Each structure stands twice: as structure tokens, then as C-alpha cells.
């Protein structure tokens, strides 16, 4: 049981299922949590993450074969974002790989630990080819009392700096440090915000959760659930489980693949997909009519011919309009092209493609060395 579970229930959090685990879906109305993550900070239980450690002298070879990125680039206390593919070159999930002195941590929010271990066991089947002399140790930490929580938003760094000092402010993207509670504190973020993932024993996380909410009051910090991601992951797209059964070329995620690696699961298949090309690609799209509503599965037309469909659509509070991600025929899959028609439940509406991301976040206009939410001698952000 998640140690934070009782805390969430005591505060009337609405619960939901994420990666086969029960966690808060929301604490407040969607608008409140959205405003917090975009303008202040939001604290979220991230214990839906699968947390697997791989240790031993040959841990590198095992992990490197399971992921699309090159783990050889990592040094101690550095992290790497990568994809995990199947043999057909399609996405299983995405993962953070953390390099520690004793080995690696694999953190994923869309694969169960069983699925991660199955991937590692698949790689062990090629131990001789991978020159694995000593079988690495694999431990499922989320089944052993570990969890995670995420502090995200333009002033997340300032809240953590009050607890951990200037080291947090200077922490580079995709690097981590150990906290006084023996937690891993990783600077990460998928939505264009300052974001810090804290990973470790559930008891330590529960204590820190309450302390951060107290510290964060003057920053207008809110506790939240995971449903806010339905909006922010369209405004600032990243891969999630709704894209299952698609390949990285369609999703324009080739930047997350190191084709120069000697081998990894799905390499030959994704190379062939990249070489042969795909019929459709992911692009952003917006309606041109003010107030127009669009929905998942709406058809995208050019000259009365269907050239794609909407795969995700949300109302963006920041843009005051609907925005969407669409899979469109490759010939039309370019940004900022007008001339499209969307077939919606409310009639046909004009649309155009849009460059991604849809949103230029406040976090991109905040510098920890120049701005502050609480220090009146500094501006809150650049105009």
C-alpha cells in the first residue's frame, strides 16, 4: 500500500488507476491544478512509477540493450530519457535511466515492473552476444516500499531550495542528487516546466510531502492528482500510453533513438521503418473558428479527402481554445499549413497544422538566478 494513501483520502482526493496502481486523480477542480502547475507549483504523488534497479559489473550491457538511447554517455548522478521498443520497432514505453555508483535505476510511468523485468530477462537471453560474464542483480523497488513524487511548475526550484539549499538551484537537467532523507532528487520534466522527481522509501516521501506543502504555502503550492496531465501533455507533447501500437517514426520521436548503437531491442525493425518511411506522422492542429470544439477520432480532410484523424484533443486554458494532435498523411504532416477541414460532431470547421509545442511556458521565462516568487527585490519572471 502507498504510505501516502491515507493522507490522500483524508484530504478527499479523488482516486484513480495509473499503471495498475491507485493514486490521486485530482485534489481540486481541474482549473486549480492546471493553474498551479503553469503559474506556481504542483505536488503530485508519482508512485505509479515502476522502479527497477540493475546492479553489477555488467549492468551497463544489460540496460543498454533494452533501451534506444546510448547508456554509455551516462556518468554517476546523470540521467537519460529513452524509449523501450519491442522487436517490431513499436513503443512499449519510455523510461528514465539513472546512473549510480552501484548500477542503474530504471523509472517508467507506463510499464509495470513485471514488464520492465521481462525486457531485462529478454536481454539476458543474449548474454553471450552482449558479453555479459556475470549476471546483474535485478530488484523491483516499487514492490519493496519505494515510491516517487513530482514537484512541477515555474517555482518548483525555489520551494526545494528552501529545504535543500542552493544545490537544487544549480542542479542541471537530467542530473540527480541525494537528499538528507536518502531520497533521489532528479531534475526532469516532460511538459516544459521546472520539475523535480523524488524517489525512495515511501515513509520518507510521506514525511516530505507534508513538509513541502507547508513550505509551499507562500508559493501557492497545491497538491494534485495525475489527471492534469491530460491537458499539459497535449500542450507540450510527450509520449504516453495512448500512443501505444505506434512507432517512433510516426510519432516524430527519432531524436530519442541512437541508431549508432551496436544493437538494442527493436533496432533492425525501427531502422527499416525509418528507411522505408511511414504513411502518417504526428502533428499539432488547431481549429480556425473561434470556440470550435474538436474531439478524438474527428477526421481531417483536404479537398474532401480524408488525410488523417485526431488522436488527442483538449481545451487549452492557456490558449482559450481547443488544440489537438493528429496523425496525418506524411505529405501533409508539416507545421503551420492551412487548408484542412475537420469533420466534427458540430459540423465541418476549418483548421491548420501547428508547430509543437503549443505553449511557451512561464517556466521558460523564469531564471533561478534572476527571479523569485517571494523575494520582493527580484521580479517574478521575465516579461
GROMACS .gro file of C-alpha atoms in nm:
model
  383
    1UNK     CA    1   0.000   0.000   0.000
    2UNK     CA    2   0.121   0.350  -0.083
    3UNK     CA    3   0.209   0.515   0.251
    4UNK     CA    4   0.059   0.839   0.121
    5UNK     CA    5  -0.273   0.668   0.050
    6UNK     CA    6  -0.433   0.763   0.384
    7UNK     CA    7  -0.309   1.121   0.350
    8UNK     CA    8  -0.480   1.149   0.013
    9UNK     CA    9  -0.807   1.005   0.141
   10UNK     CA   10  -0.803   1.232   0.446
   11UNK     CA   11  -0.789   1.530   0.212
   12UNK     CA   12  -1.076   1.396  -0.003
   13UNK     CA   13  -0.857   1.335  -0.308
   14UNK     CA   14  -1.035   1.171  -0.598
   15UNK     CA   15  -0.852   0.843  -0.667
   16UNK     CA   16  -0.784   0.667  -0.997
   17UNK     CA   17  -0.586   0.384  -1.156
   18UNK     CA   18  -0.248   0.457  -1.317
   19UNK     CA   19  -0.007   0.187  -1.429
   20UNK     CA   20  -0.207  -0.063  -1.220
   21UNK     CA   21  -0.172   0.144  -0.902
   22UNK     CA   22  -0.426   0.354  -0.709
   23UNK     CA   23  -0.325   0.719  -0.684
   24UNK     CA   24  -0.495   1.060  -0.672
   25UNK     CA   25  -0.660   1.165  -0.995
   26UNK     CA   26  -0.720   1.511  -0.851
   27UNK     CA   27  -0.729   1.711  -0.530
   28UNK     CA   28  -0.903   2.020  -0.664
   29UNK     CA   29  -1.103   2.124  -0.968
   30UNK     CA   30  -0.903   2.080  -1.292
   31UNK     CA   31  -0.864   2.457  -1.336
   32UNK     CA   32  -0.699   2.492  -0.993
   33UNK     CA   33  -0.439   2.222  -1.053
   34UNK     CA   34  -0.374   2.343  -1.406
   35UNK     CA   35  -0.315   2.697  -1.283
   36UNK     CA   36  -0.079   2.569  -1.013
   37UNK     CA   37   0.146   2.375  -1.249
   38UNK     CA   38   0.154   2.653  -1.509
   39UNK     CA   39   0.189   2.952  -1.274
   40UNK     CA   40   0.323   2.832  -0.937
   41UNK     CA   41   0.388   2.471  -0.845
   42UNK     CA   42   0.202   2.140  -0.814
   43UNK     CA   43   0.296   1.846  -0.591
   44UNK     CA   44   0.186   1.507  -0.726
   45UNK     CA   45   0.217   1.151  -0.597
   46UNK     CA   46   0.413   0.971  -0.870
   47UNK     CA   47   0.414   0.628  -0.712
   48UNK     CA   48   0.260   0.480  -1.024
   49UNK     CA   49   0.619   0.467  -1.149
   50UNK     CA   50   0.785   0.129  -1.178
   51UNK     CA   51   1.128   0.148  -1.015
   52UNK     CA   52   1.377  -0.126  -1.100
   53UNK     CA   53   1.747  -0.137  -1.008
   54UNK     CA   54   2.010  -0.324  -1.211
   55UNK     CA   55   2.346  -0.367  -1.039
   56UNK     CA   56   2.671  -0.547  -1.106
   57UNK     CA   57   2.973  -0.517  -1.332
   58UNK     CA   58   2.776  -0.599  -1.648
   59UNK     CA   59   2.466  -0.395  -1.564
   60UNK     CA   60   2.556  -0.147  -1.837
   61UNK     CA   61   2.543  -0.406  -2.117
   62UNK     CA   62   2.206  -0.536  -1.999
   63UNK     CA   63   2.039  -0.196  -1.963
   64UNK     CA   64   2.191  -0.061  -2.284
   65UNK     CA   65   2.041  -0.344  -2.489
   66UNK     CA   66   1.691  -0.276  -2.350
   67UNK     CA   67   1.671   0.094  -2.439
   68UNK     CA   68   1.702   0.302  -2.754
   69UNK     CA   69   1.942   0.563  -2.614
   70UNK     CA   70   2.315   0.509  -2.557
   71UNK     CA   71   2.372   0.445  -2.188
   72UNK     CA   72   2.749   0.474  -2.245
   73UNK     CA   73   2.709   0.853  -2.235
   74UNK     CA   74   2.599   0.846  -1.869
   75UNK     CA   75   2.820   0.924  -1.571
   76UNK     CA   76   2.739   0.896  -1.199
   77UNK     CA   77   2.440   1.108  -1.093
   78UNK     CA   78   2.333   1.165  -1.452
   79UNK     CA   79   2.006   1.051  -1.609
   80UNK     CA   80   1.889   0.981  -1.961
   81UNK     CA   81   1.544   0.974  -2.118
   82UNK     CA   82   1.489   0.684  -2.356
   83UNK     CA   83   1.234   0.463  -2.525
   84UNK     CA   84   1.179   0.091  -2.483
   85UNK     CA   85   1.075  -0.081  -2.806
   86UNK     CA   86   0.952  -0.426  -2.894
   87UNK     CA   87   1.108  -0.643  -3.163
   88UNK     CA   88   0.876  -0.490  -3.425
   89UNK     CA   89   1.013  -0.141  -3.351
   90UNK     CA   90   0.694  -0.019  -3.179
   91UNK     CA   91   0.679   0.151  -2.841
   92UNK     CA   92   0.647  -0.043  -2.518
   93UNK     CA   93   0.705   0.264  -2.301
   94UNK     CA   94   0.950   0.534  -2.209
   95UNK     CA   95   1.200   0.537  -1.925
   96UNK     CA   96   1.441   0.745  -1.722
   97UNK     CA   97   1.776   0.570  -1.673
   98UNK     CA   98   1.969   0.692  -1.369
   99UNK     CA   99   2.338   0.607  -1.337
  100UNK     CA  100   2.451   0.544  -0.980
  101UNK     CA  101   2.778   0.414  -0.842
  102UNK     CA  102   2.639   0.062  -0.794
  103UNK     CA  103   2.448   0.040  -1.124
  104UNK     CA  104   2.132   0.184  -1.277
  105UNK     CA  105   1.777   0.272  -1.182
  106UNK     CA  106   1.503   0.237  -1.444
  107UNK     CA  107   1.198   0.458  -1.381
  108UNK     CA  108   0.891   0.431  -1.602
  109UNK     CA  109   0.535   0.553  -1.554
  110UNK     CA  110   0.373   0.348  -1.830
  111UNK     CA  111   0.522  -0.001  -1.792
  112UNK     CA  112   0.469  -0.227  -1.493
  113UNK     CA  113   0.771  -0.362  -1.310
  114UNK     CA  114   0.684  -0.705  -1.444
  115UNK     CA  115   0.709  -0.569  -1.799
  116UNK     CA  116   1.042  -0.399  -1.725
  117UNK     CA  117   1.185  -0.717  -1.574
  118UNK     CA  118   1.058  -0.916  -1.874
  119UNK     CA  119   1.252  -0.681  -2.102
  120UNK     CA  120   1.568  -0.730  -1.894
  121UNK     CA  121   1.518  -1.107  -1.895
  122UNK     CA  122   1.481  -1.094  -2.273
  123UNK     CA  123   1.815  -0.918  -2.290
  124UNK     CA  124   1.973  -1.180  -2.063
  125UNK     CA  125   1.883  -1.435  -2.329
  126UNK     CA  126   2.158  -1.272  -2.537
  127UNK     CA  127   2.411  -1.266  -2.254
  128UNK     CA  128   2.685  -1.426  -2.464
  129UNK     CA  129   2.639  -1.184  -2.753
  130UNK     CA  130   2.634  -0.891  -2.511
  131UNK     CA  131   2.948  -1.021  -2.338
  132UNK     CA  132   2.774  -1.045  -2.002
  133UNK     CA  133   3.007  -1.251  -1.788
  134UNK     CA  134   2.836  -1.201  -1.453
  135UNK     CA  135   2.455  -1.187  -1.439
  136UNK     CA  136   2.347  -0.847  -1.299
  137UNK     CA  137   2.114  -0.833  -0.999
  138UNK     CA  138   1.763  -0.704  -1.075
  139UNK     CA  139   1.546  -0.565  -0.793
  140UNK     CA  140   1.189  -0.435  -0.815
  141UNK     CA  141   1.197  -0.145  -0.571
  142UNK     CA  142   0.837  -0.029  -0.602
  143UNK     CA  143   0.736  -0.368  -0.463
  144UNK     CA  144   0.980  -0.317  -0.176
  145UNK     CA  145   0.838   0.003  -0.029
  146UNK     CA  146   0.973   0.261  -0.275
  147UNK     CA  147   0.770   0.531  -0.443
  148UNK     CA  148   0.805   0.870  -0.608
  149UNK     CA  149   0.654   1.216  -0.612
  150UNK     CA  150   0.688   1.507  -0.852
  151UNK     CA  151   0.711   1.878  -0.779
  152UNK     CA  152   0.644   2.066  -1.103
  153UNK     CA  153   0.594   2.429  -1.202
  154UNK     CA  154   0.783   2.755  -1.263
  155UNK     CA  155   0.874   2.800  -0.894
  156UNK     CA  156   0.931   2.434  -0.800
  157UNK     CA  157   1.306   2.502  -0.774
  158UNK     CA  158   1.251   2.782  -0.519
  159UNK     CA  159   1.039   2.564  -0.292
  160UNK     CA  160   1.300   2.287  -0.291
  161UNK     CA  161   1.583   2.538  -0.242
  162UNK     CA  162   1.427   2.637   0.091
  163UNK     CA  163   1.469   2.278   0.205
  164UNK     CA  164   1.787   2.162   0.032
  165UNK     CA  165   1.976   2.483  -0.038
  166UNK     CA  166   2.144   2.620  -0.347
  167UNK     CA  167   2.242   2.273  -0.474
  168UNK     CA  168   1.888   2.233  -0.609
  169UNK     CA  169   1.905   2.563  -0.796
  170UNK     CA  170   2.226   2.456  -0.968
  171UNK     CA  171   2.112   2.103  -1.049
  172UNK     CA  172   2.134   2.056  -1.429
  173UNK     CA  173   1.857   1.899  -1.632
  174UNK     CA  174   1.867   1.518  -1.615
  175UNK     CA  175   2.103   1.507  -1.318
  176UNK     CA  176   2.022   1.398  -0.964
  177UNK     CA  177   2.143   1.434  -0.608
  178UNK     CA  178   2.090   1.254  -0.279
  179UNK     CA  179   1.885   1.436  -0.017
  180UNK     CA  180   1.922   1.433   0.360
  181UNK     CA  181   1.629   1.185   0.372
  182UNK     CA  182   1.826   0.948   0.145
  183UNK     CA  183   1.594   1.021  -0.143
  184UNK     CA  184   1.699   1.056  -0.505
  185UNK     CA  185   1.611   1.404  -0.633
  186UNK     CA  186   1.611   1.411  -1.014
  187UNK     CA  187   1.560   1.723  -1.220
  188UNK     CA  188   1.346   1.610  -1.513
  189UNK     CA  189   1.022   1.731  -1.670
  190UNK     CA  190   0.823   1.641  -1.979
  191UNK     CA  191   0.591   1.941  -2.004
  192UNK     CA  192   0.824   2.237  -2.031
  193UNK     CA  193   0.815   2.312  -1.657
  194UNK     CA  194   1.079   2.304  -1.388
  195UNK     CA  195   1.021   1.957  -1.247
  196UNK     CA  196   1.185   1.750  -0.976
  197UNK     CA  197   1.120   1.382  -0.915
  198UNK     CA  198   1.188   1.250  -0.567
  199UNK     CA  199   1.234   0.874  -0.541
  200UNK     CA  200   1.289   0.648  -0.242
  201UNK     CA  201   1.129   0.492   0.064
  202UNK     CA  202   0.758   0.563   0.095
  203UNK     CA  203   0.786   0.665   0.460
  204UNK     CA  204   1.042   0.935   0.379
  205UNK     CA  205   0.830   1.055   0.087
  206UNK     CA  206   0.518   1.081   0.305
  207UNK     CA  207   0.703   1.296   0.558
  208UNK     CA  208   0.848   1.516   0.284
  209UNK     CA  209   0.505   1.553   0.119
  210UNK     CA  210   0.363   1.722   0.430
  211UNK     CA  211   0.669   1.940   0.481
  212UNK     CA  212   0.670   2.061   0.121
  213UNK     CA  213   0.302   2.153   0.137
  214UNK     CA  214   0.376   2.359   0.449
  215UNK     CA  215   0.682   2.525   0.294
  216UNK     CA  216   0.495   2.582  -0.030
  217UNK     CA  217   0.202   2.775   0.113
  218UNK     CA  218   0.365   3.111   0.040
  219UNK     CA  219   0.430   2.992  -0.317
  220UNK     CA  220   0.062   2.897  -0.361
  221UNK     CA  221   0.172   2.535  -0.400
  222UNK     CA  222  -0.113   2.288  -0.447
  223UNK     CA  223  -0.134   1.914  -0.408
  224UNK     CA  224  -0.272   1.750  -0.719
  225UNK     CA  225  -0.353   1.428  -0.898
  226UNK     CA  226  -0.238   1.288  -1.228
  227UNK     CA  227  -0.537   1.394  -1.439
  228UNK     CA  228  -0.385   1.738  -1.504
  229UNK     CA  229  -0.153   1.563  -1.748
  230UNK     CA  230  -0.441   1.510  -1.990
  231UNK     CA  231  -0.408   1.878  -2.081
  232UNK     CA  232  -0.038   1.953  -2.032
  233UNK     CA  233   0.069   1.650  -2.235
  234UNK     CA  234  -0.109   1.788  -2.538
  235UNK     CA  235   0.002   2.147  -2.486
  236UNK     CA  236   0.363   2.026  -2.452
  237UNK     CA  237   0.350   1.682  -2.613
  238UNK     CA  238   0.542   1.384  -2.486
  239UNK     CA  239   0.485   1.017  -2.545
  240UNK     CA  240   0.229   0.845  -2.326
  241UNK     CA  241   0.040   0.520  -2.322
  242UNK     CA  242  -0.236   0.648  -2.551
  243UNK     CA  243   0.018   0.628  -2.834
  244UNK     CA  244   0.057   0.251  -2.788
  245UNK     CA  245   0.100   0.042  -3.102
  246UNK     CA  246   0.271   0.327  -3.286
  247UNK     CA  247   0.635   0.357  -3.382
  248UNK     CA  248   0.883   0.638  -3.307
  249UNK     CA  249   0.900   0.750  -3.670
  250UNK     CA  250   0.523   0.812  -3.685
  251UNK     CA  251   0.541   0.998  -3.356
  252UNK     CA  252   0.845   1.201  -3.466
  253UNK     CA  253   1.049   1.064  -3.174
  254UNK     CA  254   1.355   0.962  -3.370
  255UNK     CA  255   1.559   1.206  -3.161
  256UNK     CA  256   1.522   0.954  -2.875
  257UNK     CA  257   1.690   0.674  -3.074
  258UNK     CA  258   2.063   0.622  -3.104
  259UNK     CA  259   2.090   0.442  -3.437
  260UNK     CA  260   2.469   0.429  -3.398
  261UNK     CA  261   2.448   0.182  -3.111
  262UNK     CA  262   2.565  -0.170  -3.191
  263UNK     CA  263   2.228  -0.321  -3.102
  264UNK     CA  264   1.914  -0.282  -2.891
  265UNK     CA  265   1.573  -0.446  -2.884
  266UNK     CA  266   1.384  -0.343  -3.197
  267UNK     CA  267   1.682  -0.176  -3.366
  268UNK     CA  268   1.666  -0.355  -3.702
  269UNK     CA  269   1.288  -0.305  -3.721
  270UNK     CA  270   1.293   0.067  -3.640
  271UNK     CA  271   1.583   0.118  -3.882
  272UNK     CA  272   1.374  -0.041  -4.156
  273UNK     CA  273   1.075   0.177  -4.066
  274UNK     CA  274   1.294   0.487  -4.076
  275UNK     CA  275   1.447   0.386  -4.409
  276UNK     CA  276   1.117   0.297  -4.575
  277UNK     CA  277   0.924   0.589  -4.430
  278UNK     CA  278   0.575   0.595  -4.282
  279UNK     CA  279   0.240   0.684  -4.433
  280UNK     CA  280   0.135   0.915  -4.148
  281UNK     CA  281   0.304   1.136  -3.888
  282UNK     CA  282   0.204   1.316  -3.572
  283UNK     CA  283   0.141   1.691  -3.598
  284UNK     CA  284  -0.034   1.959  -3.399
  285UNK     CA  285  -0.358   2.102  -3.536
  286UNK     CA  286  -0.593   2.383  -3.432
  287UNK     CA  287  -0.941   2.493  -3.543
  288UNK     CA  288  -0.960   2.834  -3.708
  289UNK     CA  289  -1.314   2.911  -3.596
  290UNK     CA  290  -1.330   3.079  -3.251
  291UNK     CA  291  -1.485   2.849  -2.991
  292UNK     CA  292  -1.488   2.546  -3.221
  293UNK     CA  293  -1.488   2.208  -3.045
  294UNK     CA  294  -1.289   1.914  -3.176
  295UNK     CA  295  -1.272   1.559  -3.044
  296UNK     CA  296  -1.065   1.243  -3.064
  297UNK     CA  297  -1.137   1.048  -3.385
  298UNK     CA  298  -1.260   1.353  -3.578
  299UNK     CA  299  -1.149   1.315  -3.941
  300UNK     CA  300  -0.902   1.552  -4.109
  301UNK     CA  301  -0.978   1.633  -4.473
  302UNK     CA  302  -0.808   1.810  -4.762
  303UNK     CA  303  -1.017   1.874  -5.075
  304UNK     CA  304  -1.288   1.644  -4.933
  305UNK     CA  305  -1.041   1.359  -4.899
  306UNK     CA  306  -0.961   1.209  -4.557
  307UNK     CA  307  -0.589   1.257  -4.487
  308UNK     CA  308  -0.584   1.186  -4.113
  309UNK     CA  309  -0.762   1.184  -3.779
  310UNK     CA  310  -0.744   1.345  -3.439
  311UNK     CA  311  -0.582   1.118  -3.179
  312UNK     CA  312  -0.596   1.359  -2.881
  313UNK     CA  313  -0.791   1.677  -2.826
  314UNK     CA  314  -0.822   1.904  -2.522
  315UNK     CA  315  -0.935   2.251  -2.433
  316UNK     CA  316  -0.623   2.455  -2.354
  317UNK     CA  317  -0.689   2.715  -2.082
  318UNK     CA  318  -0.369   2.897  -2.176
  319UNK     CA  319  -0.475   2.935  -2.539
  320UNK     CA  320  -0.850   2.969  -2.468
  321UNK     CA  321  -0.926   2.720  -2.744
  322UNK     CA  322  -0.923   2.354  -2.838
  323UNK     CA  323  -0.594   2.208  -2.956
  324UNK     CA  324  -0.522   1.862  -3.088
  325UNK     CA  325  -0.267   1.611  -3.202
  326UNK     CA  326  -0.342   1.441  -3.532
  327UNK     CA  327  -0.199   1.157  -3.736
  328UNK     CA  328  -0.187   1.297  -4.090
  329UNK     CA  329  -0.067   1.160  -4.422
  330UNK     CA  330   0.307   1.225  -4.445
  331UNK     CA  331   0.264   1.451  -4.749
  332UNK     CA  332   0.062   1.694  -4.533
  333UNK     CA  333   0.239   1.644  -4.199
  334UNK     CA  334   0.411   1.982  -4.175
  335UNK     CA  335   0.361   2.271  -3.935
  336UNK     CA  336   0.159   2.586  -3.998
  337UNK     CA  337  -0.025   2.471  -4.310
  338UNK     CA  338  -0.386   2.592  -4.359
  339UNK     CA  339  -0.646   2.434  -4.584
  340UNK     CA  340  -0.764   2.148  -4.364
  341UNK     CA  341  -1.124   2.067  -4.274
  342UNK     CA  342  -1.218   1.882  -3.956
  343UNK     CA  343  -1.534   1.669  -3.957
  344UNK     CA  344  -1.674   1.718  -3.607
  345UNK     CA  345  -1.997   1.637  -3.428
  346UNK     CA  346  -2.080   2.008  -3.460
  347UNK     CA  347  -2.018   2.030  -3.834
  348UNK     CA  348  -1.719   2.088  -4.059
  349UNK     CA  349  -1.468   2.350  -3.945
  350UNK     CA  350  -1.154   2.497  -4.100
  351UNK     CA  351  -0.821   2.409  -3.938
  352UNK     CA  352  -0.448   2.439  -3.980
  353UNK     CA  353  -0.148   2.246  -3.855
  354UNK     CA  354   0.056   2.398  -3.574
  355UNK     CA  355   0.417   2.369  -3.464
  356UNK     CA  356   0.481   2.186  -3.136
  357UNK     CA  357   0.472   2.260  -2.851
  358UNK     CA  358   0.155   2.464  -2.844
  359UNK     CA  359   0.261   2.654  -2.532
  360UNK     CA  360   0.556   2.875  -2.433
  361UNK     CA  361   0.555   2.805  -2.059
  362UNK     CA  362   0.612   3.057  -1.782
  363UNK     CA  363   0.899   2.833  -1.667
  364UNK     CA  364   1.083   2.932  -1.983
  365UNK     CA  365   1.075   3.294  -1.866
  366UNK     CA  366   1.193   3.224  -1.511
  367UNK     CA  367   1.561   3.209  -1.415
  368UNK     CA  368   1.656   3.093  -1.063
  369UNK     CA  369   1.945   3.341  -1.059
  370UNK     CA  370   1.730   3.642  -1.153
  371UNK     CA  371   1.373   3.580  -1.041
  372UNK     CA  372   1.180   3.486  -0.731
  373UNK     CA  373   0.819   3.429  -0.629
  374UNK     CA  374   0.869   3.553  -0.272
  375UNK     CA  375   1.169   3.790  -0.282
  376UNK     CA  376   1.024   4.137  -0.345
  377UNK     CA  377   1.365   4.268  -0.457
  378UNK     CA  378   1.352   4.043  -0.766
  379UNK     CA  379   1.096   4.022  -1.046
  380UNK     CA  380   0.889   3.705  -1.063
  381UNK     CA  381   0.973   3.641  -1.428
  382UNK     CA  382   1.091   3.800  -1.748
  383UNK     CA  383   0.819   3.978  -1.942
   0.00000   0.00000   0.00000
